[in-house]
Every structure is written in structure tokens, then in C-alpha cells.
Short mmCIF file of C-alpha atoms and ligand atoms in Angstrom, two decimals:
data_model
loop_
_atom_site.label_atom_id
_atom_site.label_comp_id
_atom_site.label_asym_id
_atom_site.label_seq_id
_atom_site.Cartn_x
_atom_site.Cartn_y
_atom_site.Cartn_z
CA MET C 10 21.39 -5.38 20.25
CA ALA C 11 18.26 -4.37 18.40
CA ALA C 12 18.21 -4.41 14.61
CA THR C 13 18.75 -1.09 12.84
CA PRO C 14 15.60 0.87 13.53
CA GLU C 15 13.30 1.75 10.65
CA PHE C 16 12.76 5.51 10.74
CA GLN C 17 9.62 7.59 10.33
CA HIS C 18 9.20 9.43 7.02
CA THR C 19 7.54 12.63 5.88
CA LEU C 20 7.28 14.53 2.59
CA ALA C 21 10.37 16.34 1.34
CA LYS C 22 8.27 19.36 0.33
CA SER C 23 4.65 20.42 -0.23
CA ALA C 24 2.70 19.44 -3.35
CA GLY C 25 -0.93 19.31 -4.39
CA PHE C 26 -3.61 19.04 -7.05
CA SER C 27 -7.22 20.06 -7.65
CA GLY C 28 -10.32 18.19 -8.70
CA THR C 29 -13.94 17.47 -7.93
CA SER C 30 -15.32 16.27 -4.63
CA LEU C 31 -17.47 13.15 -4.82
CA HIS C 32 -20.41 14.07 -2.64
CA THR C 33 -20.89 17.77 -3.40
CA GLY C 34 -19.47 17.83 -6.91
CA GLU C 35 -17.62 21.07 -6.13
CA LYS C 36 -14.04 21.98 -6.99
CA VAL C 37 -11.53 21.23 -4.23
CA SER C 38 -7.80 21.63 -4.02
CA LEU C 39 -5.62 19.43 -1.87
CA LYS C 40 -2.09 20.08 -0.64
CA LEU C 41 0.18 17.65 1.19
CA HIS C 42 2.69 19.23 3.56
CA PRO C 43 5.64 17.79 5.53
CA ALA C 44 5.15 17.34 9.30
CA PRO C 45 7.50 16.58 12.21
CA ALA C 46 8.16 13.11 13.66
CA ASP C 47 5.35 11.60 15.77
CA HIS C 48 2.88 14.09 14.22
CA GLY C 49 0.97 11.44 12.29
CA ILE C 50 -1.46 12.37 9.51
CA LYS C 51 -3.76 15.33 10.11
CA PHE C 52 -6.41 16.81 7.82
CA LYS C 53 -6.64 20.60 7.72
CA ARG C 54 -9.85 22.43 6.67
CA LYS C 55 -8.45 25.52 4.98
CA ASP C 56 -11.99 26.66 4.08
CA LEU C 57 -13.10 27.14 7.70
CA THR C 58 -12.24 29.93 10.13
CA ASP C 59 -9.19 29.08 12.27
CA GLU C 60 -8.41 26.27 9.80
CA PRO C 61 -9.15 23.40 12.21
CA THR C 62 -7.26 20.10 11.95
CA ILE C 63 -8.56 16.58 12.45
CA ASP C 64 -6.29 13.73 13.49
CA ALA C 65 -6.50 10.72 11.20
CA LYS C 66 -7.15 8.44 14.15
CA ILE C 67 -9.66 5.68 14.69
CA GLU C 68 -11.01 7.55 17.75
CA ASN C 69 -12.21 10.23 15.31
CA LEU C 70 -14.09 7.84 13.04
CA LYS C 71 -17.65 9.07 12.44
CA MET C 72 -19.14 7.17 9.50
CA VAL C 73 -18.31 4.14 7.39
CA GLU C 74 -21.17 4.16 4.89
CA ARG C 75 -19.79 4.06 1.33
CA ALA C 76 -16.71 5.97 2.44
CA THR C 77 -14.79 6.68 5.63
CA THR C 78 -15.59 9.93 7.46
CA ILE C 79 -13.60 11.30 10.40
CA GLY C 80 -14.35 14.32 12.54
CA GLU C 81 -13.67 16.28 15.70
CA GLY C 82 -16.40 18.37 17.30
CA SER C 83 -18.67 19.47 14.49
CA ILE C 84 -15.92 19.41 11.84
CA ARG C 85 -15.95 16.56 9.34
CA VAL C 86 -13.76 15.22 6.56
CA HIS C 87 -15.28 12.64 4.22
CA THR C 88 -13.77 9.99 1.95
CA VAL C 89 -10.36 9.97 3.62
CA GLU C 90 -9.47 6.36 2.80
CA HIS C 91 -7.81 6.76 -0.62
CA VAL C 92 -5.42 9.56 0.36
CA LEU C 93 -4.63 7.75 3.65
CA SER C 94 -3.99 4.54 1.74
CA ALA C 95 -1.53 6.28 -0.59
CA LEU C 96 0.30 8.03 2.27
CA SER C 97 0.56 4.86 4.33
CA ALA C 98 1.59 2.51 1.54
CA MET C 99 4.08 4.99 0.06
CA GLY C 100 5.78 5.13 3.47
CA VAL C 101 4.65 8.56 4.72
CA ASP C 102 4.14 8.53 8.50
CA ASN C 103 3.78 12.27 9.09
CA ALA C 104 1.95 14.81 6.92
CA ILE C 105 -0.69 17.52 6.83
CA VAL C 106 -3.46 16.99 4.26
CA GLU C 107 -4.77 20.49 3.60
CA MET C 108 -8.07 20.92 1.74
CA ASP C 109 -10.48 23.78 1.01
CA ALA C 110 -13.56 21.56 1.27
CA ASN C 111 -14.88 18.70 3.41
CA GLU C 112 -13.40 15.96 1.24
CA PRO C 113 -10.39 15.39 -1.01
CA PRO C 114 -10.71 15.51 -4.80
CA ILE C 115 -11.93 12.08 -5.91
CA GLY C 116 -9.62 11.95 -8.96
CA ASP C 117 -10.44 8.93 -11.10
CA GLY C 118 -11.72 6.99 -8.08
CA SER C 119 -8.34 5.37 -7.47
CA ALA C 120 -5.32 6.46 -5.40
CA LYS C 121 -3.26 7.26 -8.50
CA SER C 122 -3.41 11.07 -8.19
CA TYR C 123 -2.37 10.90 -4.53
CA VAL C 124 0.60 8.68 -5.34
CA GLU C 125 1.62 11.15 -8.05
CA VAL C 126 1.47 14.05 -5.58
CA ILE C 127 3.47 12.11 -2.98
CA LYS C 128 6.11 11.29 -5.59
CA ARG C 129 6.27 14.93 -6.69
CA ALA C 130 6.76 16.00 -3.08
CA GLY C 131 9.30 13.22 -2.37
CA VAL C 132 9.53 11.11 0.77
CA THR C 133 12.28 11.72 3.30
CA ALA C 134 13.48 9.92 6.44
CA GLN C 135 13.21 11.49 9.88
CA GLU C 136 15.21 10.78 13.02
CA THR C 137 12.61 8.96 15.10
CA PRO C 138 12.04 5.22 14.78
CA ARG C 139 8.74 4.04 13.30
CA LYS C 140 6.04 2.62 15.49
CA PHE C 141 4.75 -0.86 14.73
CA PHE C 142 1.89 -3.04 15.78
CA HIS C 143 3.23 -6.58 15.82
CA VAL C 144 0.46 -9.13 15.62
CA ARG C 145 1.23 -11.63 18.39
CA GLU C 146 -1.92 -13.73 18.34
CA PRO C 147 -4.61 -14.10 15.68
CA MET C 148 -7.29 -11.38 15.83
CA HIS C 149 -10.54 -11.45 13.94
CA VAL C 150 -13.70 -9.45 13.24
CA GLU C 151 -16.87 -10.52 11.47
CA THR C 152 -19.89 -8.44 10.44
CA LYS C 153 -23.52 -9.33 9.79
CA THR C 154 -22.99 -8.52 6.12
CA GLY C 155 -20.57 -11.42 5.80
CA ALA C 156 -17.29 -9.54 5.98
CA MET C 157 -14.54 -11.40 7.78
CA LEU C 158 -11.06 -10.11 8.64
CA ILE C 159 -8.40 -12.28 10.26
CA LEU C 160 -5.06 -10.84 11.27
CA LEU C 161 -2.22 -13.33 11.74
CA PRO C 162 1.35 -12.90 13.02
CA ASP C 163 3.99 -12.28 10.35
CA ASP C 164 7.11 -10.37 11.31
CA ASN C 165 8.35 -10.00 7.74
CA GLY C 166 6.07 -7.09 6.94
CA PHE C 167 2.44 -6.28 6.17
CA ARG C 168 0.67 -8.63 3.77
CA ILE C 169 -2.97 -8.69 2.65
CA SER C 170 -4.75 -11.68 1.12
CA CYS C 171 -8.21 -10.57 0.04
CA THR C 172 -11.27 -12.21 -1.44
CA GLN C 173 -13.90 -9.90 -2.91
CA ALA C 174 -17.37 -11.07 -3.94
CA GLY C 175 -20.27 -8.97 -5.24
CA PRO C 176 -24.03 -9.62 -4.82
CA ASN C 177 -24.79 -13.33 -5.45
CA ASN C 178 -21.02 -13.85 -5.50
CA ARG C 179 -20.76 -12.15 -8.85
CA PHE C 180 -17.22 -10.92 -9.71
CA THR C 181 -15.49 -13.03 -7.07
CA GLN C 182 -11.80 -12.14 -7.14
CA PHE C 183 -8.76 -13.00 -5.01
CA MET C 184 -5.40 -11.33 -4.53
CA SER C 185 -2.51 -11.71 -2.10
CA THR C 186 0.16 -9.00 -1.89
CA ASP C 187 2.79 -7.38 0.27
CA VAL C 188 2.10 -3.77 1.18
CA ALA C 189 5.18 -1.92 -0.10
CA PRO C 190 5.60 1.35 -2.05
CA GLU C 191 6.62 -0.06 -5.47
CA ILE C 192 3.95 -2.79 -5.42
CA PHE C 193 1.29 -0.35 -4.25
CA GLU C 194 2.10 2.18 -6.93
CA ARG C 195 2.00 -0.41 -9.72
CA GLU C 196 -0.60 -2.96 -8.59
CA ILE C 197 -2.98 -1.29 -6.13
CA ALA C 198 -3.09 2.51 -6.49
CA PRO C 199 -4.56 2.54 -10.05
CA ALA C 200 -7.53 0.33 -9.06
CA ARG C 201 -10.71 2.41 -9.16
CA THR C 202 -13.78 2.58 -6.96
CA PHE C 203 -16.54 0.30 -8.15
CA VAL C 204 -20.22 0.25 -7.29
CA PHE C 205 -23.09 -2.08 -7.99
CA TYR C 206 -25.90 -0.26 -9.75
CA GLU C 207 -28.52 -1.47 -7.30
CA ASP C 208 -26.53 0.14 -4.44
CA VAL C 209 -26.10 3.60 -5.99
CA GLU C 210 -29.47 4.02 -7.66
CA PRO C 211 -31.19 5.24 -4.45
CA LEU C 212 -28.29 7.65 -3.78
CA MET C 213 -28.48 9.12 -7.24
CA ALA C 214 -32.22 9.54 -6.76
CA LYS C 215 -31.57 11.48 -3.52
CA ASN C 216 -28.84 13.52 -5.25
CA LEU C 217 -26.28 12.38 -2.63
CA ILE C 218 -23.42 11.75 -5.04
CA LYS C 219 -23.41 14.88 -7.18
CA GLY C 220 -19.76 14.42 -8.16
CA GLY C 221 -20.15 10.74 -8.98
CA SER C 222 -19.84 9.70 -12.61
CA LEU C 223 -18.20 7.13 -14.82
CA GLU C 224 -15.17 9.48 -14.64
CA ASN C 225 -14.47 8.39 -11.08
CA ALA C 226 -16.11 5.01 -10.57
CA ILE C 227 -16.83 1.76 -12.33
CA VAL C 228 -20.52 0.87 -12.28
CA VAL C 229 -21.56 -2.78 -12.43
CA ARG C 230 -25.07 -3.35 -13.75
CA GLY C 231 -26.02 -7.01 -13.93
CA ASP C 232 -23.01 -8.61 -15.56
CA ALA C 233 -22.09 -5.47 -17.48
CA VAL C 234 -19.16 -3.32 -16.40
CA LEU C 235 -19.65 0.37 -17.24
CA SER C 236 -16.64 2.66 -17.06
CA LYS C 237 -15.00 5.51 -18.92
CA GLU C 238 -11.93 3.46 -19.76
CA PRO C 239 -11.65 -0.34 -19.84
CA LEU C 240 -10.76 -2.23 -16.67
CA ARG C 241 -7.16 -1.54 -15.69
CA PHE C 242 -6.77 -5.07 -14.29
CA PRO C 243 -9.02 -8.10 -14.81
CA ASP C 244 -9.28 -8.22 -11.00
CA GLU C 245 -9.51 -4.46 -10.43
CA PHE C 246 -12.25 -4.81 -7.77
CA VAL C 247 -10.24 -6.87 -5.28
CA ARG C 248 -7.30 -4.51 -5.78
CA HIS C 249 -9.50 -1.57 -4.85
CA LYS C 250 -10.70 -3.44 -1.76
CA ILE C 251 -7.05 -3.83 -0.69
CA LEU C 252 -6.54 -0.10 -1.35
CA ASP C 253 -9.47 0.69 0.98
CA ILE C 254 -8.23 -1.70 3.70
CA ILE C 255 -4.80 -0.02 3.75
CA GLY C 256 -6.46 3.40 4.03
CA ASP C 257 -8.88 2.43 6.79
CA LEU C 258 -6.21 0.62 8.81
CA ALA C 259 -3.94 3.68 8.53
CA LEU C 260 -6.25 5.14 11.19
CA ILE C 261 -4.42 3.09 13.85
CA GLY C 262 -1.49 5.52 13.47
CA CYS C 263 1.29 2.95 13.21
CA ARG C 264 2.49 0.24 10.84
CA ILE C 265 1.26 -3.31 10.98
CA ARG C 266 3.53 -6.32 11.08
CA GLY C 267 1.21 -9.16 10.21
CA HIS C 268 -0.79 -10.96 7.53
CA LEU C 269 -4.41 -9.91 7.00
CA ILE C 270 -6.85 -12.40 5.50
CA ALA C 271 -9.86 -10.40 4.31
CA VAL C 272 -13.07 -11.92 2.96
CA LYS C 273 -15.67 -9.53 1.47
CA PRO C 274 -14.20 -6.57 3.37
CA GLY C 275 -15.86 -3.17 3.63
CA HIS C 276 -15.31 0.08 5.50
CA ALA C 277 -17.38 -1.07 8.50
CA ALA C 278 -15.36 -4.27 8.98
CA ASN C 279 -12.06 -2.48 8.33
CA ALA C 280 -12.95 0.13 10.95
CA GLU C 281 -13.92 -2.55 13.44
CA LEU C 282 -10.55 -4.22 13.01
CA ALA C 283 -8.80 -0.85 13.36
CA ARG C 284 -10.66 -0.35 16.66
CA ALA C 285 -9.66 -3.82 17.87
CA ILE C 286 -6.01 -3.09 17.04
CA ALA C 287 -6.17 0.28 18.83
CA LYS C 288 -7.67 -1.45 21.89
CA GLU C 289 -4.98 -4.12 21.88
CA ARG C 290 -2.28 -1.45 21.59
CA SER C 291 -3.56 0.42 24.63
CA ARG C 292 -3.90 -2.86 26.55
CA ARG C 293 -0.26 -3.63 25.80
CA GLU C 294 0.77 -0.12 26.80
CA SER C 295 -0.98 -0.42 30.16
CA LEU C 296 0.88 -3.69 30.81
CA ALA C 297 4.26 -2.35 29.79
CA ILE C 298 6.66 -2.31 32.70
CA PRO C 299 9.74 -0.14 32.90
CA ARG C 300 12.62 -1.52 30.90
CA VAL C 301 14.41 -4.14 32.98
CA VAL C 302 18.13 -3.60 33.09
CA PRO C 303 19.81 -6.95 33.81
CA LYS C 304 22.75 -7.20 36.20
CA GLY C 305 25.89 -9.31 35.84
CA ASN C 306 25.70 -12.11 33.26
CA GLY C 307 27.08 -10.75 30.04
CA GLY C 308 27.25 -7.16 31.30
CA LEU C 309 29.29 -5.16 33.76
CA ASP C 310 28.13 -3.51 36.97
CA SER C 311 29.52 -0.24 38.29
CA ASP C 312 32.17 -1.99 40.42
CA GLU C 313 33.45 -3.92 37.44
CA ILE C 314 33.41 -0.75 35.35
CA ILE C 315 35.62 1.22 37.75
CA GLN C 316 38.11 -1.63 37.80
CA ILE C 317 38.51 -1.13 34.05
CA LEU C 318 38.02 2.59 33.50
CA PRO C 319 40.21 5.14 35.25
CA HIS C 320 37.38 7.69 35.26
CA ARG C 321 35.75 8.68 38.53
CA TYR C 322 32.94 10.99 39.65
CA PRO C 323 31.97 13.37 38.14
CA PHE C 324 33.52 12.03 34.95
CA LEU C 325 32.34 8.45 35.03
CA MET C 326 29.56 8.58 32.43
CA VAL C 327 28.33 4.98 32.39
CA ASP C 328 26.48 3.22 35.22
CA ARG C 329 26.33 -0.27 33.79
CA ILE C 330 26.95 -2.32 30.66
CA ILE C 331 23.79 -4.29 29.97
CA SER C 332 24.98 -6.45 27.11
CA PHE C 333 27.81 -7.47 24.85
CA ASP C 334 26.70 -9.13 21.65
CA GLU C 335 27.89 -12.64 20.85
CA GLY C 336 30.55 -11.63 18.37
CA GLY C 337 31.86 -9.18 20.94
CA THR C 338 31.86 -6.21 18.54
CA LYS C 339 28.86 -4.40 20.02
CA CYS C 340 27.75 -3.39 23.46
CA ILE C 341 25.14 -1.28 25.20
CA GLY C 342 25.75 0.84 28.28
CA VAL C 343 23.30 2.71 30.47
CA LYS C 344 23.58 6.10 32.10
CA SER C 345 20.83 7.47 34.30
CA VAL C 346 20.88 11.24 34.17
CA THR C 347 19.79 12.92 37.40
CA ILE C 348 19.35 16.57 38.32
CA ASN C 349 22.30 16.04 40.72
CA GLU C 350 24.77 15.86 37.82
CA PRO C 351 27.26 18.69 38.49
CA PHE C 352 27.06 19.99 34.89
CA PHE C 353 23.41 20.93 35.22
CA GLN C 354 24.34 23.73 37.64
CA GLY C 355 25.94 25.73 34.89
CA HIS C 356 24.30 24.20 31.77
CA PHE C 357 22.03 26.09 31.98
CA PRO C 358 20.62 27.62 35.18
CA GLY C 359 16.83 27.33 34.97
CA HIS C 360 17.05 25.24 31.80
CA PRO C 361 19.05 22.07 32.52
CA VAL C 362 20.31 20.30 29.38
CA MET C 363 23.02 17.64 29.35
CA PRO C 364 26.01 18.99 27.40
CA GLY C 365 26.58 17.19 24.12
CA VAL C 366 30.28 16.72 24.91
CA MET C 367 29.30 14.69 27.98
CA GLN C 368 27.32 12.36 25.70
CA VAL C 369 30.39 11.99 23.49
CA GLU C 370 32.37 11.19 26.65
CA ALA C 371 29.74 8.57 27.58
CA MET C 372 30.03 7.01 24.10
CA ALA C 373 33.83 6.99 24.44
CA GLN C 374 33.68 5.25 27.83
CA VAL C 375 31.28 2.57 26.59
CA ALA C 376 33.46 2.04 23.50
CA SER C 377 36.56 1.76 25.77
CA LEU C 378 34.83 -0.95 27.78
CA LEU C 379 34.05 -2.77 24.53
CA LEU C 380 37.68 -2.52 23.41
CA PHE C 381 38.83 -3.73 26.80
CA LYS C 382 36.58 -6.76 26.57
CA LEU C 383 37.95 -7.52 23.10
CA ALA C 384 41.59 -7.06 24.08
CA LYS C 385 41.11 -9.17 27.23
CA THR C 386 43.91 -7.35 28.99
CA SER C 387 43.78 -4.90 31.80
CA SER C 388 47.26 -3.55 31.29
CA ARG C 389 46.27 -1.28 28.40
CA ILE C 390 43.36 1.03 27.88
CA GLY C 391 41.87 2.60 24.75
CA TYR C 392 42.22 6.37 24.76
CA PHE C 393 39.79 8.53 22.92
CA MET C 394 41.60 10.38 20.13
CA SER C 395 39.04 11.95 17.80
CA ALA C 396 35.41 11.96 16.74
CA ASP C 397 33.80 12.22 13.32
CA GLY C 398 30.23 12.94 12.24
CA VAL C 399 29.08 13.90 15.72
CA LYS C 400 25.46 14.99 15.79
CA PHE C 401 23.29 16.08 18.66
CA ARG C 402 19.70 15.45 17.70
CA LYS C 403 17.63 15.94 20.82
CA PRO C 404 18.18 17.48 24.27
CA VAL C 405 18.87 15.11 27.17
CA LEU C 406 17.14 16.21 30.35
CA PRO C 407 17.28 15.32 34.06
CA GLY C 408 15.38 12.05 34.56
CA ASP C 409 16.36 10.59 31.19
CA THR C 410 17.97 7.17 30.91
CA ILE C 411 20.50 7.04 28.09
CA PHE C 412 21.17 3.74 26.34
CA ILE C 413 24.63 4.09 24.85
CA HIS C 414 25.28 1.81 21.87
CA ALA C 415 28.81 1.18 20.62
CA GLU C 416 29.93 -0.95 17.70
CA LEU C 417 33.53 -1.64 16.73
CA THR C 418 33.87 -0.82 13.03
CA LYS C 419 37.64 -0.96 12.52
CA ALA C 420 40.63 -2.26 14.41
CA ARG C 421 44.01 -1.57 12.84
CA GLY C 422 46.91 -3.49 14.34
CA GLU C 423 47.11 -3.25 18.08
CA ARG C 424 47.17 0.49 18.28
CA LEU C 425 44.09 1.92 16.60
CA ALA C 426 40.35 1.22 16.68
CA LYS C 427 37.18 2.93 15.47
CA ALA C 428 33.71 2.61 16.99
CA LYS C 429 30.33 3.81 15.76
CA CYS C 430 28.23 4.99 18.67
CA HIS C 431 24.81 6.40 19.35
CA CYS C 432 22.82 7.40 22.42
CA VAL C 433 19.11 6.56 22.69
CA VAL C 434 16.50 8.08 25.01
CA ASN C 435 12.87 6.91 24.84
CA ASP C 436 13.50 5.05 21.57
CA ALA C 437 14.86 8.16 19.84
CA ILE C 438 18.48 8.74 18.86
CA VAL C 439 19.68 11.80 20.81
CA SER C 440 23.31 11.83 19.65
CA GLU C 441 25.74 9.88 17.50
CA GLY C 442 29.32 9.86 16.27
CA GLU C 443 32.23 7.75 15.09
CA LEU C 444 35.06 7.63 17.64
CA MET C 445 38.72 6.79 17.14
CA PHE C 446 40.89 5.25 19.85
CA THR C 447 44.51 4.50 20.44
CA PHE C 448 45.79 1.95 22.97
CA LEU C 449 48.18 3.01 25.70
CA ASP C 450 49.54 1.26 28.73
CA LYS C 451 47.65 2.16 31.87
ZN1 LIG W 8 -12.44 3.09 -2.06
#
């Protein structure tokens, strides 16, 4: 049986703040709104007619010079990496980032203001499991500018080990950290944007960074560090590089399970790695075969099931048991739902939905089979007595395959037992409940 799934999260409510945009220097207000499961992060241009949205996806990447720009059609959003970094690291999978300009307020050049907004809004769990990219084999990208990113397998979480080095290897710094909300908020989010004077001088001359000032960036000139307030960390630069990596890699639209080794990273290299991950994900998807449902060995086929359960068509609600766990307290059954199910005729004509009570019945039958296996006797059968905390989360439709999970949570004497059950379709929980049984002679 799979481990407890980690669920997607969104914001508990809307929240926002205003500030200056980096490139135009104009006032902009930003609002973060909750969004449904599987929505991902989308930017909304409130200042344009029809308020178009842009998916924060690597396919929409337009520019990686100095900052990350995404766009769809002729619509652009600039400097998305800091707000994306905060959303991703603080555990927000689904949200709308609404703005009345073409870039978010730059704040103090760090991700601090975004973290504050996210915390004010609150983060809440949804009912759909999170999507992950598990690194299976090392991946790597290298750019002409000397950036090198190596992604290694690590199933414990997402970890970044980063080395930052400025021109002539000035300000070489190293940091290795897990990407997790508390660590991000404390160690990464406050790290500000930094620039080397020689890189920004031409931009200032061309008036391309009107909103840029020592209020929102640290400027390094020779060995001197110029900033409004002193460095927040002795190694603030490498921390900001990690902040940018998290934001740029958020464009893959799922969470990474792996360890990233980054040497002199930048937006171009980060984006290239994000593209490589997206390509690998679609390669894996194209190879994915339908879920194989094993027969026999450790499970029960339909013949074995009808020798145990007294239920018959149309009330037999489990086709096969695919596994019993080693301790014998959990099992998974399968039910293929076809349009030929008699209940679809009346539930409802023209709009077939599997009745929730039939799912509860399916959970009860799978739990009975589990109890039977534990009791190792065919003379008695567990009868379904009551159900607690039953929830129907999503409709089950003709063509769906339901994976019915049952786990024995309590067995009192020889007469009573409780089982926690849930039904899964396409990796989403469609119904759940806690069922109580009593044992009677057949
Ligand atoms: Zn940055």
C-alpha cells in the first residue's frame, strides 16, 4: 500500500500588498488568491482588458536576462521568480497572482514581502495528491558562462547545494539546504538581489531599471558592498541564488524529489534545467502503461471473492483484491465501473454518476474480505453495522476504475472491528469513511 499521499495546498484566503515595479518604477499592487487543485500558479494582468492569465509554466518562458519573464501571445509578466520561489517553498501549489502591471512589486529585492503575504493569507490542504518529479538518474546542464547544474536522486525531499562566485571569483560563497517552509522563511527569503556594478551600469545608462535602487538591491562595486541596510547574512548572495533557483524551477509545475548541485547558477541555466525536467516528465508520461493489476499471489480473484462474500450481481462491488499488506491489516480492492452497472439507469438518466452509497458498499465488501483474511475462518462473516465520517469528494463515472483501500484500525474481542477506508480514482480520493463491523455466523 502506498504511503499516505502528500496533498496539494492553496491559500486559505486572498491577501496582497503594493510597491514599486523594478523595470518601470511605477506603483503596482499584487494580490494572491486561492485556486482549485491542479490549477497550478497563474499570473493575472488586472490592468489589461479581459484580464488575461498566464500559466507559470516553462513552456511560457520568454526571457531569462537579469530576471525571468513569462508570456502567452503578446502578454508578458516580468520578474516572476521571487514570488514563484516564495509560493513554491512555502508549500503553495495552486494560486492566482493578480497584478495591475507587468511585474510584481520588487519589495526589498528579496522574497520577504511575498512570504509575509502568503502567511497572512494562510496555506490550506486540498484533496488532491501532490505531483512530484522524482529524479531517477543524474541530470545535468552546463552553460557557456560557466554555470553548472547537476540534479541527483534523493527521495527524502528537495535539497540544494549551491556555490556562487562573482567576477574573478570574488565573493565565492557556498550553502547547502533543504527546501522547506520554515527554513526558507528564515534562511532564504530575506536574501536580497545583488548586482555587480559593471553589469548594471549600462542598464542604468539606458534607463532600463527605473525602479532599481539601493532600496531593492545590493550593489557590489570592486570589493565594496553598497546597500541600504547591512548584509542580512555574511553569505547573502548564495542564499539569493538559491531563492532564484527555487523560483525558476517552480515553472515545471510540480515538486522535485532530488538533490540539486548548482555551481554559479543563473536564470538561463535554471531555465535550461527546468526545460530538461519538463522533457523528461513528458517522456515518462508517454512510456507510462496502464496500471497493471496482478492476479493471484497475495490477492483474490473474483472466484475466490464469491467463495467468501455472499454478495452477488448486482451487489458484488469488488472485482479483485490486488494486495494484502504484510501485517495483514490493509488491503486494496479494485472495481471497474462500466456503463452497464444497473444503478446508472436511474442515477441519473443522461447524467450517470455512481451513487455514493454504492461506494460505501464497495468499501464494506473490501473491508469484509480483509477481516475474513485476518480471522482465517470461513464460517463467520463480518457484517457492516455503521459508518462514520463518510465523505464523497468527487463523482465516479462510467469507465472509472476504483481502487478501494481498507485498513483495520480496531478489533475488539471477536465480535467487533473498525476499518478506515477510502476509494481512489486517477490518484484522487473520491470517497472515504470509517466502517464498523460485527461478526456473525454465515
Ligand atoms: Zn533574484
